[in-house]
């Protein structure tokens, strides 16, 4: 018979390793220590309102100063160069082009941001949207349906193609451990090859008379989306160019993205899986499944990137169809901190810089300097946000440590006085 004072028998099974949990949770009231690369991808930044406003303002001021220096190095007058860009970018024609560019950039950035929220690098957005736009254009040109069925068919087809193409990378990651960076880059190359093979007058395309351009059959009138100029004119905005009719679609995508990420179980599971897959697994979240779901969701939104241009301007997929939007979306998402409002401002800024690049040649500044300016802005914002985030965490750690130390001393003093 065992002595009642003896300790209870220990189970031979090893208990949970609490060392990692202690390291991850940290002191109460202090944000969890997140690796810098994950913090940057997930758009983490300062939590205080003053710092959240001050950090981007400081970053933009620093990037403006660096841009001025770069313009001076090129031999141009920085003030006159920036003034020329502002004057050209605020004309009515430029405003229309900027809004249309920003619409495509916004959808691309949201597609990237969905993966970023889980620390997934979906580099394949470019291939996903181009393949989706191409196959949707082929379908739209071959099938004639009354409005709005024709438009819906093309949009849904593009979303399905984009989601399925992105799902390949997700499945490879969870089943074979293939990095999504490598797989999506390879899938971009495969998508480019498929489009080049199928965009041929002997297959799914036709040669435009009087030119060397090859394009899919044009989408009929019933399958097209009209511009927003009629609506804008009714509210007193008369613009010379045509604004994409699918601009509201981008707004809806942004709202849905914000609601899903911040107010649904899926968004919670996605963020938890991005922080720590082991912690997510312990909480009952299937992290492997979330990887696939997140890649599919990113690809679905990527399929929408080409729709404003396809259904609202070109009505066909040709050699002149916009390319490279997926890579622009990566920089816009980083600049916008993966937040729908921030992404919108970043998309407008990038669209403004792209639109005004041509006018720089009039003041003897190479237009390529705009690419340098965009890179400087993104790097400055990312670095400043990360530095401010780390400074705020250190400040909170010191505050919590001081409070804990003070509380311990007071308790000790109270015990001593009572004795």
XYZ file of N, CA, C and O in Angstrom, residues 193-394:
808
model
N 3.566 29.631 -71.263
C 3.704 28.701 -72.377
C 2.373 28.237 -72.927
O 2.191 28.132 -74.153
N 1.419 27.949 -72.054
C 0.091 27.526 -72.505
C -0.598 28.610 -73.322
O -1.198 28.340 -74.378
N -0.512 29.845 -72.818
C -1.159 30.943 -73.538
C -0.498 31.144 -74.901
O -1.181 31.343 -75.916
N 0.840 31.089 -74.929
C 1.540 31.260 -76.203
C 1.170 30.152 -77.192
O 1.069 30.400 -78.404
N 0.956 28.942 -76.693
C 0.589 27.825 -77.568
C -0.845 27.959 -78.085
O -1.112 27.723 -79.269
N -1.756 28.352 -77.205
C -3.166 28.410 -77.589
C -3.538 29.698 -78.310
O -4.512 29.730 -79.066
N -2.775 30.789 -78.060
C -3.085 32.061 -78.721
C -2.490 32.033 -80.120
O -1.507 32.713 -80.428
N -3.119 31.245 -80.951
C -2.632 30.994 -82.306
C -3.835 30.889 -83.223
O -4.881 30.352 -82.839
N -3.679 31.402 -84.460
C -4.815 31.393 -85.385
C -5.205 29.983 -85.807
O -6.281 29.763 -86.372
N -4.370 28.987 -85.531
C -4.715 27.602 -85.837
C -5.381 26.902 -84.651
O -5.750 25.728 -84.756
N -5.518 27.621 -83.523
C -6.096 26.990 -82.335
C -7.267 27.824 -81.808
O -8.377 27.672 -82.303
N -7.011 28.699 -80.820
C -8.118 29.412 -80.185
C -8.147 30.906 -80.477
O -8.897 31.642 -79.838
N -7.347 31.358 -81.419
C -7.276 32.792 -81.703
C -7.377 33.026 -83.205
O -7.477 32.083 -83.999
N -7.323 34.271 -83.585
C -7.396 34.654 -84.981
C -6.543 35.902 -85.204
O -6.351 36.699 -84.278
N -6.044 36.048 -86.417
C -5.203 37.189 -86.753
C -6.104 38.366 -87.100
O -7.050 38.236 -87.885
N -5.803 39.524 -86.510
C -6.575 40.719 -86.800
C -6.175 41.260 -88.171
O -4.974 41.424 -88.450
N -7.150 41.534 -89.045
C -6.828 42.027 -90.401
C -6.030 43.331 -90.342
O -6.309 44.217 -89.546
N -5.018 43.409 -91.183
C -4.225 44.624 -91.265
C -3.187 44.779 -90.180
O -2.606 45.859 -90.039
N -2.951 43.736 -89.374
C -1.950 43.831 -88.305
C -1.376 42.443 -88.036
O -1.866 41.434 -88.546
N -0.335 42.422 -87.227
C 0.268 41.157 -86.809
C -0.267 40.688 -85.463
O 0.247 39.707 -84.910
N -1.242 41.391 -84.949
C -1.781 41.057 -83.636
C -2.678 39.818 -83.716
O -3.465 39.666 -84.650
N -2.538 38.939 -82.741
C -3.354 37.730 -82.651
C -4.225 37.853 -81.413
O -3.727 38.206 -80.332
N -5.514 37.569 -81.566
C -6.444 37.763 -80.457
C -7.530 36.714 -80.499
O -7.784 36.079 -81.533
N -8.173 36.518 -79.369
C -9.331 35.634 -79.299
C -10.527 36.312 -79.961
O -10.542 37.531 -80.135
N -11.535 35.551 -80.357
C -12.747 36.181 -80.914
C -13.348 37.179 -79.936
O -13.346 36.956 -78.723
N -13.831 38.284 -80.454
C -14.339 39.346 -79.590
C -15.615 38.917 -78.864
O -16.452 38.174 -79.399
N -15.728 39.391 -77.636
C -16.932 39.128 -76.841
C -18.071 39.969 -77.405
O -17.897 41.167 -77.640
N -19.244 39.381 -77.645
C -20.357 40.149 -78.215
C -20.835 41.246 -77.282
O -20.495 41.289 -76.098
N -21.657 42.138 -77.816
C -22.131 43.299 -77.051
C -22.868 42.894 -75.781
O -22.730 43.551 -74.736
N -23.648 41.823 -75.846
C -24.413 41.407 -74.667
C -23.511 40.921 -73.533
O -23.947 40.876 -72.376
N -22.288 40.564 -73.854
C -21.374 40.074 -72.830
C -20.436 41.134 -72.294
O -19.585 40.833 -71.447
N -20.570 42.375 -72.748
C -19.681 43.443 -72.324
C -20.285 44.228 -71.160
O -21.491 44.199 -70.928
N -19.391 44.931 -70.449
C -19.818 45.766 -69.322
C -19.568 47.217 -69.695
O -18.431 47.598 -70.001
N -20.625 48.007 -69.678
C -20.502 49.420 -70.037
C -19.715 50.203 -69.000
O -19.490 49.759 -67.873
N -19.301 51.401 -69.399
C -18.515 52.249 -68.507
C -19.415 52.877 -67.444
O -20.642 52.830 -67.519
N -18.766 53.500 -66.456
C -19.484 54.188 -65.380
C -19.762 55.644 -65.700
O -20.264 56.374 -64.843
N -19.446 56.082 -66.934
C -19.576 57.504 -67.245
C -21.012 57.999 -67.150
O -21.253 59.143 -66.758
N -21.974 57.142 -67.502
C -23.368 57.563 -67.387
C -23.753 57.864 -65.954
O -24.386 58.881 -65.656
N -23.346 56.981 -65.056
C -23.635 57.203 -63.634
C -22.893 58.424 -63.116
O -23.449 59.246 -62.367
N -21.637 58.567 -63.522
C -20.854 59.710 -63.050
C -21.430 61.022 -63.567
O -21.419 62.038 -62.855
N -21.932 61.011 -64.796
C -22.543 62.228 -65.335
C -23.804 62.615 -64.559
O -24.101 63.792 -64.366
N -24.537 61.604 -64.088
C -25.761 61.889 -63.336
C -25.477 62.546 -61.994
O -26.349 63.207 -61.425
N -24.261 62.361 -61.477
C -23.898 62.990 -60.199
C -22.992 64.193 -60.417
O -22.398 64.713 -59.468
N -22.898 64.649 -61.680
C -22.165 65.880 -61.958
C -20.719 65.718 -62.323
O -19.979 66.712 -62.367
N -20.242 64.489 -62.593
C -18.841 64.259 -62.968
C -18.781 63.857 -64.435
O -19.111 62.730 -64.799
N -18.406 64.793 -65.290
C -18.278 64.537 -66.725
C -16.809 64.347 -67.056
O -16.015 65.310 -67.021
N -16.430 63.128 -67.377
C -15.044 62.803 -67.669
C -14.886 62.460 -69.142
O -15.780 61.853 -69.754
N -13.757 62.840 -69.741
C -13.593 62.596 -71.183
C -13.381 61.125 -71.532
O -13.787 60.674 -72.597
N -12.732 60.372 -70.668
C -12.477 58.963 -70.949
C -13.490 58.069 -70.266
O -14.323 58.517 -69.472
N -13.427 56.783 -70.599
C -14.365 55.810 -70.044
C -13.775 55.137 -68.806
O -12.691 54.558 -68.864
N -14.506 55.208 -67.717
C -14.112 54.574 -66.467
C -14.637 53.140 -66.471
O -15.781 52.884 -66.860
N -13.802 52.206 -66.044
C -14.200 50.795 -66.040
C -15.547 50.599 -65.345
O -15.768 51.083 -64.235
N -16.423 49.847 -66.008
C -17.714 49.551 -65.399
C -17.615 48.576 -64.240
O -18.534 48.486 -63.421
N -16.503 47.840 -64.156
C -16.314 46.890 -63.056
C -15.543 47.490 -61.891
O -15.072 46.751 -61.018
N -15.425 48.809 -61.859
C -14.819 49.457 -60.696
C -15.558 49.103 -59.407
O -14.921 48.827 -58.377
N -16.906 49.091 -59.405
C -17.601 48.663 -58.172
C -17.252 47.246 -57.743
O -17.308 46.939 -56.549
N -16.888 46.374 -58.695
C -16.497 45.009 -58.333
C -15.256 45.031 -57.450
O -15.165 44.270 -56.480
N -14.307 45.906 -57.778
C -13.104 46.013 -56.955
C -13.452 46.492 -55.551
O -12.876 46.024 -54.558
N -14.412 47.419 -55.459
C -14.841 47.916 -54.142
C -15.477 46.788 -53.335
O -15.193 46.612 -52.142
N -16.311 45.998 -53.975
C -16.967 44.878 -53.294
C -15.931 43.857 -52.836
O -16.009 43.330 -51.719
N -14.950 43.580 -53.680
C -13.898 42.625 -53.307
C -13.153 43.111 -52.069
O -12.858 42.344 -51.152
N -12.854 44.406 -52.008
C -12.171 44.958 -50.843
C -12.989 44.844 -49.580
O -12.464 44.493 -48.511
N -14.284 45.116 -49.682
C -15.158 45.017 -48.507
C -15.266 43.576 -48.031
O -15.170 43.281 -46.830
N -15.465 42.652 -48.974
C -15.566 41.232 -48.618
C -14.267 40.754 -47.981
O -14.274 40.011 -46.987
N -13.148 41.177 -48.536
C -11.848 40.798 -47.990
C -11.722 41.255 -46.533
O -11.304 40.492 -45.662
N -12.083 42.491 -46.259
C -11.974 43.026 -44.901
C -12.902 42.294 -43.934
O -12.501 41.946 -42.823
N -14.139 42.043 -44.368
C -15.103 41.364 -43.502
C -14.656 39.927 -43.218
O -14.682 39.466 -42.071
N -14.239 39.220 -44.258
C -13.858 37.816 -44.088
C -12.634 37.691 -43.185
O -12.589 36.839 -42.284
N -11.638 38.535 -43.387
C -10.409 38.440 -42.607
C -10.633 38.806 -41.150
O -10.069 38.180 -40.243
N -11.467 39.791 -40.895
C -11.588 40.330 -39.535
C -12.825 39.875 -38.774
O -12.864 40.032 -37.548
N -13.820 39.314 -39.453
C -15.074 39.028 -38.756
C -15.652 37.651 -39.076
O -16.859 37.443 -38.914
N -14.828 36.735 -39.530
C -15.321 35.383 -39.804
C -14.365 34.355 -39.212
O -13.196 34.650 -38.918
N -14.869 33.145 -39.042
C -14.040 32.053 -38.547
C -12.919 31.735 -39.526
O -11.788 31.430 -39.129
N -13.215 31.801 -40.815
C -12.184 31.532 -41.814
C -11.024 32.509 -41.672
O -9.853 32.120 -41.723
N -11.333 33.784 -41.494
C -10.283 34.777 -41.330
C -9.463 34.542 -40.086
O -8.231 34.696 -40.089
N -10.132 34.141 -38.998
C -9.404 33.836 -37.759
C -8.483 32.643 -37.952
O -7.307 32.683 -37.561
N -9.004 31.577 -38.564
C -8.185 30.398 -38.802
C -7.006 30.723 -39.711
O -5.891 30.208 -39.525
N -7.234 31.581 -40.696
C -6.168 31.950 -41.621
C -5.045 32.677 -40.892
O -3.863 32.369 -41.061
N -5.409 33.656 -40.057
C -4.390 34.424 -39.343
C -3.664 33.569 -38.313
O -2.441 33.689 -38.139
N -4.398 32.696 -37.618
C -3.761 31.825 -36.632
C -2.793 30.872 -37.316
O -1.673 30.641 -36.836
N -3.187 30.327 -38.444
C -2.305 29.417 -39.170
C -1.059 30.138 -39.662
O 0.025 29.559 -39.726
N -1.215 31.414 -40.011
C -0.058 32.187 -40.443
C 0.899 32.484 -39.323
O 2.120 32.547 -39.516
N 0.375 32.667 -38.099
C 1.239 32.932 -36.952
C 2.035 31.692 -36.559
O 3.241 31.741 -36.369
N 1.344 30.563 -36.412
C 2.014 29.326 -36.015
C 1.127 28.152 -36.391
O 0.016 28.007 -35.851
N 1.603 27.322 -37.306
C 0.803 26.173 -37.723
C 0.661 25.161 -36.594
O -0.389 24.514 -36.473
N 1.686 25.033 -35.747
C 1.569 24.105 -34.623
C 0.531 24.590 -33.619
O -0.264 23.809 -33.095
N 0.525 25.901 -33.364
C -0.486 26.453 -32.460
C -1.877 26.325 -33.053
O -2.844 26.030 -32.349
N -1.990 26.531 -34.366
C -3.290 26.378 -35.016
C -3.777 24.936 -34.929
O -4.963 24.680 -34.676
N -2.864 24.000 -35.121
C -3.235 22.585 -35.031
C -3.713 22.248 -33.628
O -4.672 21.485 -33.444
N -3.054 22.820 -32.612
C -3.470 22.581 -31.235
C -4.836 23.186 -30.937
O -5.545 22.706 -30.049
N -5.198 24.225 -31.674
C -6.497 24.878 -31.469
C -7.609 24.235 -32.279
O -8.731 24.744 -32.282
N -7.298 23.163 -32.979
C -8.316 22.480 -33.762
C -8.434 22.966 -35.187
O -9.373 22.597 -35.896
N -7.489 23.790 -35.642
C -7.509 24.306 -37.008
C -6.636 23.409 -37.879
O -5.478 23.128 -37.532
N -7.176 22.969 -38.978
C -6.418 22.148 -39.922
C -5.556 23.080 -40.765
O -5.995 23.638 -41.779
N -4.307 23.273 -40.340
C -3.432 24.245 -40.999
C -3.135 23.839 -42.438
O -3.023 24.703 -43.317
N -2.976 22.562 -42.695
C -2.704 22.104 -44.065
C -3.866 22.437 -44.987
O -3.668 22.894 -46.118
N -5.068 22.209 -44.497
C -6.231 22.536 -45.307
C -6.337 24.046 -45.530
O -6.728 24.503 -46.609
N -5.973 24.835 -44.505
C -6.044 26.280 -44.632
C -5.065 26.793 -45.682
O -5.334 27.806 -46.348
N -3.928 26.123 -45.847
C -2.982 26.519 -46.888
C -3.637 26.415 -48.262
O -3.548 27.334 -49.089
N -4.310 25.286 -48.503
C -4.972 25.088 -49.797
C -6.110 26.084 -49.966
O -6.251 26.714 -51.028
N -6.935 26.249 -48.939
C -8.050 27.191 -49.030
C -7.569 28.616 -49.305
O -8.172 29.359 -50.101
N -6.485 29.004 -48.646
C -5.978 30.359 -48.825
C -5.438 30.555 -50.237
O -5.678 31.603 -50.861
N -4.742 29.578 -50.755
C -4.238 29.684 -52.121
C -5.384 29.739 -53.125
O -5.327 30.498 -54.096
N -6.417 28.948 -52.886
C -7.574 28.980 -53.790
C -8.253 30.346 -53.747
O -8.603 30.920 -54.793
N -8.447 30.877 -52.533
C -9.072 32.200 -52.408
C -8.241 33.267 -53.094
O -8.776 34.159 -53.774
N -6.925 33.187 -52.947
C -6.048 34.141 -53.620
C -6.165 34.013 -55.134
O -6.225 35.018 -55.855
N -6.228 32.791 -55.630
C -6.355 32.588 -57.058
C -7.702 33.034 -57.608
O -7.788 33.536 -58.737
N -8.755 32.865 -56.819
C -10.092 33.315 -57.252
C -10.097 34.820 -57.478
O -10.617 35.316 -58.487
N -9.519 35.563 -56.535
C -9.451 37.015 -56.705
C -8.512 37.376 -57.850
O -8.767 38.321 -58.606
N -7.428 36.599 -58.001
C -6.511 36.851 -59.112
C -7.221 36.707 -60.465
O -6.910 37.433 -61.415
N -8.173 35.799 -60.538
C -8.910 35.640 -61.783
C -9.718 36.861 -62.171
O -10.073 37.031 -63.347
N -10.003 37.725 -61.199
C -10.787 38.933 -61.476
C -9.952 40.081 -62.011
O -10.508 41.076 -62.490
N -8.625 39.986 -61.920
C -7.774 41.128 -62.254
C -7.971 41.585 -63.696
O -8.029 42.782 -63.985
N -8.069 40.646 -64.613
C -8.198 41.011 -66.016
C -9.605 41.335 -66.477
O -9.800 41.772 -67.621
N -10.598 41.160 -65.608
C -11.985 41.347 -66.034
C -12.340 42.805 -66.377
O -13.061 43.040 -67.346
N -11.895 43.795 -65.611
C -12.230 45.175 -66.011
C -11.743 45.522 -67.410
O -12.461 46.176 -68.175
N -10.539 45.084 -67.770
C -10.009 45.362 -69.104
C -10.703 44.503 -70.157
O -11.054 45.001 -71.233
N -10.923 43.225 -69.854
C -11.511 42.317 -70.840
C -12.949 42.690 -71.167
O -13.337 42.732 -72.344
N -13.751 42.939 -70.145
C -15.177 43.205 -70.359
C -15.496 44.677 -70.552
O -16.607 45.011 -70.972
N -14.537 45.549 -70.239
C -14.837 46.970 -70.317
C -14.035 47.763 -71.315
O -14.322 48.946 -71.519
N -13.043 47.159 -71.986
C -12.214 47.942 -72.899
C -11.802 47.148 -74.135
O -12.126 47.508 -75.254
N -11.072 46.041 -73.950
C -10.516 45.329 -75.104
C -11.491 44.335 -75.705
O -11.480 44.111 -76.921
N -12.298 43.655 -74.861
C -13.289 42.650 -75.256
C -12.634 41.430 -75.925
O -13.310 40.629 -76.573
N -11.319 41.293 -75.749
C -10.593 40.165 -76.313
C -9.254 40.039 -75.586
O -8.782 40.994 -74.956
N -8.674 38.855 -75.678
C -7.329 38.653 -75.148
C -6.382 38.596 -76.330
O -6.490 37.729 -77.195
N -5.440 39.535 -76.355
C -4.503 39.627 -77.468
C -3.089 39.746 -76.941
O -2.842 39.695 -75.729
N -2.161 39.930 -77.856
C -0.767 40.125 -77.471
C -0.575 41.423 -76.686
O 0.444 41.582 -76.005
N -1.534 42.329 -76.796
C -1.432 43.619 -76.111
C -2.119 43.628 -74.750
O -2.198 44.684 -74.127
N -2.612 42.480 -74.307
C -3.322 42.458 -73.025
C -2.340 42.800 -71.901
O -1.193 42.363 -71.919
N -2.773 43.595 -70.921
C -1.861 44.024 -69.846
C -1.217 42.831 -69.146
O -1.884 41.866 -68.781
N 0.089 42.917 -68.967
C 0.847 41.853 -68.291
C 1.655 42.466 -67.147
O 1.853 43.674 -67.078
N 2.103 41.609 -66.242
C 2.922 42.075 -65.132
C 2.158 42.630 -63.953
O 2.762 43.117 -62.989
N 0.835 42.561 -63.997
C 0.036 43.143 -62.911
C 0.201 42.366 -61.611
O 0.062 42.938 -60.524
N 0.490 41.074 -61.703
C 0.655 40.284 -60.489
C 1.850 40.733 -59.669
O 1.787 40.787 -58.432
N 2.933 41.091 -60.336
C 4.126 41.537 -59.615
C 3.929 42.943 -59.063
O 4.433 43.268 -57.985
N 3.196 43.774 -59.787
C 2.856 45.091 -59.237
C 1.993 44.948 -57.997
O 2.128 45.706 -57.033
N 1.107 43.951 -57.997
C 0.244 43.730 -56.840
C 1.034 43.403 -55.583
O 0.618 43.754 -54.472
N 2.177 42.732 -55.725
C 2.999 42.402 -54.558
C 3.482 43.681 -53.887
O 3.378 43.846 -52.666
N 4.006 44.618 -54.679
C 4.508 45.861 -54.103
C 3.376 46.719 -53.554
O 3.529 47.365 -52.509
N 2.245 46.725 -54.236
C 1.107 47.517 -53.751
C 0.577 46.947 -52.435
O 0.227 47.690 -51.516
N 0.534 45.618 -52.332
C 0.069 44.997 -51.087
C 1.013 45.304 -49.929
O 0.574 45.587 -48.813
N 2.323 45.245 -50.183
C 3.286 45.579 -49.142
C 3.151 47.040 -48.721
O 3.203 47.365 -47.534
N 2.986 47.918 -49.705
C 2.856 49.342 -49.402
C 1.567 49.634 -48.651
O 1.537 50.475 -47.750
N 0.492 48.931 -48.993
C -0.795 49.144 -48.338
C -0.977 48.362 -47.063
O -2.072 48.385 -46.483
N 0.044 47.630 -46.610
C 0.007 46.885 -45.357
C -1.118 45.870 -45.312
O -1.657 45.555 -44.238
N -1.513 45.342 -46.479
C -2.549 44.301 -46.574
C -3.900 44.745 -46.047
O -4.758 43.903 -45.742
N -4.107 46.040 -45.917
C -5.398 46.563 -45.481
C -6.124 47.133 -46.697
O -5.507 47.827 -47.521
N -7.426 46.868 -46.853
C -8.127 47.337 -48.052
C -7.990 48.834 -48.310
O -7.789 49.251 -49.454
N -8.094 49.651 -47.268
C -7.959 51.102 -47.455
C -6.527 51.470 -47.823
O -6.289 52.292 -48.725
N -5.560 50.864 -47.149
C -4.171 51.137 -47.484
C -3.819 50.684 -48.884
O -3.074 51.368 -49.600
N -4.351 49.540 -49.299
C -4.102 49.045 -50.650
C -4.692 49.997 -51.681
O -4.088 50.247 -52.734
N -5.871 50.550 -51.407
C -6.490 51.491 -52.336
C -5.611 52.722 -52.533
O -5.390 53.182 -53.665
N -5.098 53.280 -51.439
C -4.224 54.452 -51.544
C -2.930 54.104 -52.271
O -2.442 54.884 -53.098
N -2.374 52.926 -51.962
C -1.141 52.510 -52.629
C -1.373 52.291 -54.124
O -0.517 52.640 -54.953
N -2.518 51.709 -54.487
C -2.827 51.487 -55.900
C -2.958 52.810 -56.641
O -2.476 52.955 -57.773
N -3.596 53.783 -56.020
C -3.725 55.105 -56.652
C -2.358 55.766 -56.802
O -2.077 56.407 -57.829
N -1.495 55.622 -55.793
C -0.161 56.212 -55.875
C 0.645 55.576 -56.997
O 1.282 56.289 -57.802
N 0.632 54.260 -57.090
C 1.379 53.589 -58.154
C 0.800 53.927 -59.526
O 1.555 54.104 -60.493
N -0.522 53.989 -59.619
C -1.139 54.348 -60.891
C -0.773 55.781 -61.288
O -0.518 56.061 -62.466
N -0.715 56.669 -60.310
C -0.323 58.053 -60.578
C 1.119 58.113 -61.090
O 1.421 58.802 -62.069
N 2.015 57.388 -60.440
C 3.412 57.396 -60.869
C 3.569 56.788 -62.260
O 4.340 57.295 -63.090
N 2.858 55.711 -62.536
C 2.936 55.099 -63.865
C 2.389 56.040 -64.943
O 2.957 56.158 -66.033
N 1.285 56.694 -64.640
C 0.647 57.575 -65.605
C 1.517 58.794 -65.924
O 1.558 59.261 -67.064
N 2.203 59.299 -64.926
C 2.977 60.535 -65.111
C 4.428 60.276 -65.500
O 5.209 61.220 -65.593
N 4.785 59.020 -65.727
C 6.180 58.727 -66.070
C 6.573 59.325 -67.415
O 7.717 59.748 -67.613
N 5.619 59.366 -68.359
C 5.944 59.870 -69.692
C 6.281 61.359 -69.679
O 7.118 61.816 -70.465
N 5.631 62.120 -68.801
C 5.845 63.565 -68.810
C 7.244 63.927 -68.330
O 7.736 65.026 -68.587
N 7.918 63.004 -67.636
C 9.268 63.300 -67.153
C 10.248 63.488 -68.303
O 11.247 64.208 -68.180
N 9.974 62.848 -69.429
C 10.869 62.993 -70.572
C 10.875 64.418 -71.099
O 11.852 64.858 -71.716
N 9.791 65.141 -70.863
C 9.731 66.528 -71.307
C 10.655 67.432 -70.499
O 10.985 68.532 -70.943
N 11.034 66.999 -69.298
C 11.959 67.791 -68.476
C 13.304 67.074 -68.386
O 14.051 67.243 -67.421
N 13.592 66.268 -69.408
C 14.887 65.584 -69.546
C 15.191 64.642 -68.384
O 16.340 64.545 -67.926
N 14.168 63.930 -67.920
C 14.345 62.926 -66.874
C 13.912 61.585 -67.452
O 12.804 61.465 -67.991
N 14.742 60.554 -67.410
C 14.328 59.245 -67.947
C 13.129 58.706 -67.194
O 13.076 58.761 -65.966
N 12.164 58.150 -67.932
C 10.940 57.660 -67.308
C 11.199 56.477 -66.385
O 10.393 56.185 -65.510
N 12.323 55.791 -66.577
C 12.644 54.653 -65.718
C 12.860 55.064 -64.264
O 12.834 54.223 -63.370
N 13.081 56.366 -64.039
C 13.284 56.825 -62.666
C 12.034 56.591 -61.828
O 12.098 56.488 -60.596
N 10.859 56.457 -62.487
C 9.617 56.206 -61.763
C 9.673 54.839 -61.080
O 9.206 54.681 -59.946
N 10.245 53.845 -61.759
C 10.396 52.537 -61.125
C 11.264 52.602 -59.887
O 10.986 51.932 -58.879
N 12.311 53.410 -59.962
C 13.162 53.603 -58.795
C 12.381 54.289 -57.682
O 12.491 53.922 -56.500
N 11.587 55.273 -58.031
C 10.775 55.985 -57.047
C 9.797 55.031 -56.357
O 9.616 55.082 -55.136
N 9.165 54.155 -57.128
C 8.224 53.192 -56.543
C 8.936 52.251 -55.580
O 8.432 51.958 -54.493
N 10.109 51.774 -55.973
C 10.859 50.899 -55.086
C 11.286 51.598 -53.814
O 11.230 51.017 -52.719
N 11.691 52.863 -53.925
C 12.096 53.624 -52.745
C 10.925 53.794 -51.791
O 11.064 53.642 -50.566
N 9.749 54.093 -52.331
C 8.563 54.274 -51.483
C 8.248 53.000 -50.720
O 8.009 53.015 -49.500
N 8.234 51.871 -51.424
C 7.884 50.603 -50.781
C 8.904 50.238 -49.711
O 8.544 49.889 -48.569
N 10.188 50.303 -50.048
C 11.222 49.944 -49.077
C 11.188 50.853 -47.857
O 11.336 50.397 -46.719
N 10.977 52.127 -48.087
C 10.947 53.069 -46.968
C 9.777 52.776 -46.039
O 9.942 52.740 -44.811
N 8.613 52.555 -46.611
C 7.435 52.280 -45.783
C 7.611 50.977 -45.015
O 7.318 50.904 -43.813
N 8.108 49.933 -45.677
C 8.299 48.639 -45.006
C 9.290 48.768 -43.860
O 9.053 48.274 -42.743
N 10.416 49.428 -44.118
C 11.448 49.553 -43.083
C 10.966 50.395 -41.916
O 11.142 50.026 -40.747
N 10.343 51.527 -42.205
C 9.874 52.403 -41.121
C 8.812 51.709 -40.285
O 8.841 51.759 -39.046
N 7.879 51.026 -40.938
C 6.832 50.319 -40.190
C 7.431 49.257 -39.277
O 7.025 49.104 -38.125
N 8.405 48.500 -39.791
C 8.996 47.439 -38.985
C 9.787 48.023 -37.815
O 9.725 47.497 -36.695
N 10.523 49.107 -38.048
C 11.274 49.736 -36.966
C 10.349 50.291 -35.892
O 10.592 50.136 -34.684
N 9.267 50.941 -36.322
C 8.317 51.495 -35.356
C 7.614 50.377 -34.596
O 7.369 50.484 -33.385
N 7.302 49.280 -35.284
C 6.658 48.150 -34.610
C 7.568 47.578 -33.534
O 7.126 47.298 -32.410
N 8.829 47.393 -33.871
C 9.761 46.850 -32.879
C 9.940 47.810 -31.703
O 10.026 47.389 -30.547
N 10.018 49.113 -32.009
C 10.174 50.103 -30.936
C 8.960 50.086 -30.011
O 9.101 50.153 -28.789
N 7.763 49.958 -30.588
C 6.555 49.933 -29.764
C 6.525 48.677 -28.896
O 6.139 48.735 -27.715
N 6.948 47.521 -29.434
C 6.971 46.291 -28.646
C 7.956 46.421 -27.485
O 7.659 46.026 -26.354
N 9.143 46.973 -27.766
C 10.109 47.168 -26.677
C 9.550 48.088 -25.604
O 9.730 47.853 -24.402
